[in-house]
mmCIF file of C-alpha atoms in Angstrom:
data_model
loop_
_atom_site.group_PDB
_atom_site.id
_atom_site.type_symbol
_atom_site.label_atom_id
_atom_site.label_comp_id
_atom_site.label_asym_id
_atom_site.label_seq_id
_atom_site.Cartn_x
_atom_site.Cartn_y
_atom_site.Cartn_z
ATOM 1 C CA UNK A 1 4.531 81.352 -49.807
ATOM 2 C CA UNK A 2 3.074 83.733 -47.309
ATOM 3 C CA UNK A 3 5.281 86.049 -45.286
ATOM 4 C CA UNK A 4 3.190 85.827 -42.097
ATOM 5 C CA UNK A 5 4.679 82.555 -40.888
ATOM 6 C CA UNK A 6 7.795 80.799 -42.148
ATOM 7 C CA UNK A 7 7.085 77.669 -44.176
ATOM 8 C CA UNK A 8 7.675 74.199 -42.791
ATOM 9 C CA UNK A 9 10.657 72.686 -44.653
ATOM 10 C CA UNK A 10 11.036 68.952 -45.285
ATOM 11 C CA UNK A 11 14.434 67.816 -46.614
ATOM 12 C CA UNK A 12 16.000 64.514 -47.522
ATOM 13 C CA UNK A 13 16.915 62.661 -44.326
ATOM 14 C CA UNK A 14 20.628 62.888 -43.626
ATOM 15 C CA UNK A 15 21.297 65.452 -46.339
ATOM 16 C CA UNK A 16 22.938 68.007 -44.049
ATOM 17 C CA UNK A 17 25.263 65.321 -42.678
ATOM 18 C CA UNK A 18 26.206 64.206 -46.202
ATOM 19 C CA UNK A 19 26.829 67.825 -47.242
ATOM 20 C CA UNK A 20 29.046 68.367 -44.191
ATOM 21 C CA UNK A 21 31.095 65.256 -44.949
ATOM 22 C CA UNK A 22 31.416 66.313 -48.588
ATOM 23 C CA UNK A 23 32.548 69.839 -47.612
ATOM 24 C CA UNK A 24 35.238 68.382 -45.360
ATOM 25 C CA UNK A 25 36.397 66.054 -48.156
ATOM 26 C CA UNK A 26 36.493 68.845 -50.745
ATOM 27 C CA UNK A 27 38.405 71.169 -48.417
ATOM 28 C CA UNK A 28 40.938 68.419 -47.651
ATOM 29 C CA UNK A 29 41.461 67.691 -51.366
ATOM 30 C CA UNK A 30 41.914 71.362 -52.226
ATOM 31 C CA UNK A 31 44.267 72.059 -49.300
ATOM 32 C CA UNK A 32 46.290 68.997 -50.269
ATOM 33 C CA UNK A 33 46.475 70.252 -53.869
ATOM 34 C CA UNK A 34 47.705 73.661 -52.720
ATOM 35 C CA UNK A 35 50.335 72.136 -50.422
ATOM 36 C CA UNK A 36 51.621 69.576 -52.947
ATOM 37 C CA UNK A 37 51.510 71.494 -56.218
ATOM 38 C CA UNK A 38 50.726 75.147 -55.537
ATOM 39 C CA UNK A 39 47.740 77.434 -55.924
ATOM 40 C CA UNK A 40 47.834 77.448 -59.738
ATOM 41 C CA UNK A 41 47.404 73.699 -60.046
ATOM 42 C CA UNK A 42 44.850 73.715 -57.242
ATOM 43 C CA UNK A 43 42.763 76.174 -59.284
ATOM 44 C CA UNK A 44 42.909 73.725 -62.211
ATOM 45 C CA UNK A 45 41.733 70.858 -59.980
ATOM 46 C CA UNK A 46 39.138 72.838 -57.979
ATOM 47 C CA UNK A 47 36.134 72.705 -60.355
ATOM 48 C CA UNK A 48 35.894 68.909 -60.152
ATOM 49 C CA UNK A 49 35.428 68.523 -56.390
ATOM 50 C CA UNK A 50 33.282 71.683 -56.408
ATOM 51 C CA UNK A 51 31.015 70.065 -59.021
ATOM 52 C CA UNK A 52 30.660 67.094 -56.669
ATOM 53 C CA UNK A 53 29.806 69.469 -53.828
ATOM 54 C CA UNK A 54 27.275 71.256 -56.060
ATOM 55 C CA UNK A 55 25.644 67.918 -56.907
ATOM 56 C CA UNK A 56 25.322 66.931 -53.251
ATOM 57 C CA UNK A 57 23.844 70.352 -52.419
ATOM 58 C CA UNK A 58 21.289 70.280 -55.240
ATOM 59 C CA UNK A 59 20.303 66.692 -54.527
ATOM 60 C CA UNK A 60 20.168 66.800 -50.743
ATOM 61 C CA UNK A 61 19.684 70.357 -49.519
ATOM 62 C CA UNK A 62 17.966 72.238 -52.341
ATOM 63 C CA UNK A 63 15.529 69.394 -53.124
ATOM 64 C CA UNK A 64 12.833 69.852 -50.519
ATOM 65 C CA UNK A 65 9.196 70.537 -49.746
ATOM 66 C CA UNK A 66 8.215 73.909 -48.235
ATOM 67 C CA UNK A 67 4.639 74.082 -47.019
ATOM 68 C CA UNK A 68 2.616 76.813 -45.362
ATOM 69 C CA UNK A 69 -1.022 77.871 -45.124
ATOM 70 C CA UNK A 70 -1.160 79.006 -48.775
ATOM 71 C CA UNK A 71 0.305 75.932 -50.455
ATOM 72 C CA UNK A 72 3.370 73.816 -51.000
ATOM 73 C CA UNK A 73 6.525 74.357 -53.019
ATOM 74 C CA UNK A 74 8.318 71.256 -54.211
ATOM 75 C CA UNK A 75 11.861 71.451 -55.528
ATOM 76 C CA UNK A 76 13.216 68.421 -57.335
ATOM 77 C CA UNK A 77 16.856 69.055 -58.229
ATOM 78 C CA UNK A 78 16.629 72.237 -60.356
ATOM 79 C CA UNK A 79 12.859 72.341 -60.986
ATOM 80 C CA UNK A 80 10.404 74.079 -58.635
ATOM 81 C CA UNK A 81 6.641 73.596 -58.520
ATOM 82 C CA UNK A 82 4.369 75.717 -56.339
ATOM 83 C CA UNK A 83 0.807 74.521 -55.854
ATOM 84 C CA UNK A 84 -1.946 76.093 -53.766
ATOM 85 C CA UNK A 85 -3.741 73.719 -51.413
ATOM 86 C CA UNK A 86 -6.990 74.227 -53.323
ATOM 87 C CA UNK A 87 -5.434 72.481 -56.350
ATOM 88 C CA UNK A 88 -4.159 69.487 -54.324
ATOM 89 C CA UNK A 89 -6.603 66.590 -54.448
ATOM 90 C CA UNK A 90 -4.496 64.038 -52.558
ATOM 91 C CA UNK A 91 -1.239 63.786 -50.607
ATOM 92 C CA UNK A 92 0.260 60.348 -50.270
ATOM 93 C CA UNK A 93 3.486 58.436 -49.872
ATOM 94 C CA UNK A 94 4.555 55.530 -51.998
ATOM 95 C CA UNK A 95 8.341 55.652 -52.261
ATOM 96 C CA UNK A 96 8.278 59.408 -51.841
ATOM 97 C CA UNK A 97 5.689 62.103 -51.172
ATOM 98 C CA UNK A 98 3.269 62.527 -54.071
ATOM 99 C CA UNK A 99 0.871 65.432 -54.540
ATOM 100 C CA UNK A 100 -2.014 64.594 -56.860
ATOM 101 C CA UNK A 101 -3.510 67.746 -58.342
ATOM 102 C CA UNK A 102 -7.161 68.308 -59.215
ATOM 103 C CA UNK A 103 -6.386 67.883 -62.945
ATOM 104 C CA UNK A 104 -4.869 64.440 -62.331
ATOM 105 C CA UNK A 105 -1.221 65.508 -62.606
ATOM 106 C CA UNK A 106 1.106 63.978 -60.021
ATOM 107 C CA UNK A 107 4.002 65.937 -58.506
ATOM 108 C CA UNK A 108 6.529 63.553 -56.984
ATOM 109 C CA UNK A 109 8.892 64.945 -54.378
ATOM 110 C CA UNK A 110 12.543 64.007 -54.245
ATOM 111 C CA UNK A 111 13.002 65.446 -50.757
ATOM 112 C CA UNK A 112 10.584 65.319 -47.902
ATOM 113 C CA UNK A 113 9.135 63.181 -45.163
ATOM 114 C CA UNK A 114 9.088 59.419 -45.296
ATOM 115 C CA UNK A 115 7.318 56.690 -43.379
ATOM 116 C CA UNK A 116 8.937 56.263 -40.001
ATOM 117 C CA UNK A 117 9.236 53.025 -38.097
ATOM 118 C CA UNK A 118 6.767 52.547 -35.261
ATOM 119 C CA UNK A 119 8.122 53.442 -31.848
ATOM 120 C CA UNK A 120 8.954 50.734 -29.376
ATOM 121 C CA UNK A 121 6.711 50.680 -26.354
ATOM 122 C CA UNK A 122 8.398 51.148 -22.997
ATOM 123 C CA UNK A 123 7.873 48.716 -20.132
ATOM 124 C CA UNK A 124 4.363 48.800 -18.766
ATOM 125 C CA UNK A 125 2.940 50.874 -21.659
ATOM 126 C CA UNK A 126 0.269 49.843 -24.088
ATOM 127 C CA UNK A 127 -0.288 51.089 -27.612
ATOM 128 C CA UNK A 128 -3.202 53.303 -26.499
ATOM 129 C CA UNK A 129 -0.948 55.146 -24.041
ATOM 130 C CA UNK A 130 1.655 55.825 -26.727
ATOM 131 C CA UNK A 131 0.915 59.143 -28.379
ATOM 132 C CA UNK A 132 0.526 59.423 -32.137
ATOM 133 C CA UNK A 133 3.826 60.375 -33.826
ATOM 134 C CA UNK A 134 3.980 63.769 -35.515
ATOM 135 C CA UNK A 135 5.216 62.776 -38.944
ATOM 136 C CA UNK A 136 5.677 65.006 -41.972
ATOM 137 C CA UNK A 137 2.737 63.620 -43.919
ATOM 138 C CA UNK A 138 0.361 64.423 -41.054
ATOM 139 C CA UNK A 139 1.769 67.962 -40.952
ATOM 140 C CA UNK A 140 1.139 68.379 -44.682
ATOM 141 C CA UNK A 141 -2.438 67.134 -44.237
ATOM 142 C CA UNK A 142 -3.018 69.555 -41.345
ATOM 143 C CA UNK A 143 -1.738 72.491 -43.394
ATOM 144 C CA UNK A 144 -3.931 71.491 -46.332
ATOM 145 C CA UNK A 145 -7.040 71.080 -44.175
ATOM 146 C CA UNK A 146 -6.496 74.462 -42.476
ATOM 147 C CA UNK A 147 -5.985 76.331 -45.776
ATOM 148 C CA UNK A 148 -8.482 78.808 -47.147
ATOM 149 C CA UNK A 149 -9.787 77.839 -50.566
ATOM 150 C CA UNK A 150 -8.710 79.748 -53.669
ATOM 151 C CA UNK A 151 -9.797 77.593 -56.610
ATOM 152 C CA UNK A 152 -8.508 79.896 -59.339
ATOM 153 C CA UNK A 153 -4.898 79.969 -58.117
ATOM 154 C CA UNK A 154 -2.584 78.434 -60.731
ATOM 155 C CA UNK A 155 0.158 75.878 -60.246
ATOM 156 C CA UNK A 156 3.461 77.618 -60.975
ATOM 157 C CA UNK A 157 6.593 75.942 -62.302
ATOM 158 C CA UNK A 158 10.032 77.537 -62.414
ATOM 159 C CA UNK A 159 13.753 76.776 -62.315
ATOM 160 C CA UNK A 160 16.300 77.243 -59.535
ATOM 161 C CA UNK A 161 18.183 79.990 -61.365
ATOM 162 C CA UNK A 162 20.990 80.408 -58.818
ATOM 163 C CA UNK A 163 21.873 76.721 -58.860
ATOM 164 C CA UNK A 164 21.912 76.780 -62.677
ATOM 165 C CA UNK A 165 24.155 79.874 -62.692
ATOM 166 C CA UNK A 166 26.592 78.180 -60.307
ATOM 167 C CA UNK A 167 26.561 75.051 -62.497
ATOM 168 C CA UNK A 168 27.340 77.081 -65.622
ATOM 169 C CA UNK A 169 30.226 78.826 -63.825
ATOM 170 C CA UNK A 170 31.662 75.525 -62.586
ATOM 171 C CA UNK A 171 31.345 73.865 -66.018
ATOM 172 C CA UNK A 172 33.003 76.863 -67.694
ATOM 173 C CA UNK A 173 35.778 76.775 -65.078
ATOM 174 C CA UNK A 174 36.261 73.044 -65.683
ATOM 175 C CA UNK A 175 36.386 73.597 -69.461
ATOM 176 C CA UNK A 176 39.025 76.334 -69.057
ATOM 177 C CA UNK A 177 41.026 74.048 -66.744
ATOM 178 C CA UNK A 178 40.967 71.263 -69.338
ATOM 179 C CA UNK A 179 41.967 73.644 -72.151
ATOM 180 C CA UNK A 180 44.855 75.051 -70.101
ATOM 181 C CA UNK A 181 46.261 71.595 -69.371
ATOM 182 C CA UNK A 182 46.292 70.431 -72.996
#
């Protein structure tokens, strides 16, 4: 990603709302555990709702598409793929956004834009007067068409290390909680 302009981020629709609802639920469960049985027992219960919260975060918030003039970064759960626009042969939507690379590989995106329903026309308006909607796929195409070519740039794949570290900590915490209650 280039530092000149922040990338355009496409997330799963409704993911922030789902994360907010999950945070409220987790906080209520943990506060209830502290009130009813004390902080010690709440610490034994805490990894389970926090694992749920982690799952919602990784699925809804972390899984996204970030695109700028240099290329696009796709994160599907814990796996990241960065591809320069020169390596992208086609961008399309079937059930989700799919980037087809010049070597034939297909990168499917868990998060990102989706087809939107056509807008309803107001009274006295015709389809020609209604402006073209600015959807995410059109934005991706515009970024790709405006990109400078760099044919030798490689496609890079990596892992979301921070999310994996948090998962390991939560799993270890859950294992300790189970061992302490036996």
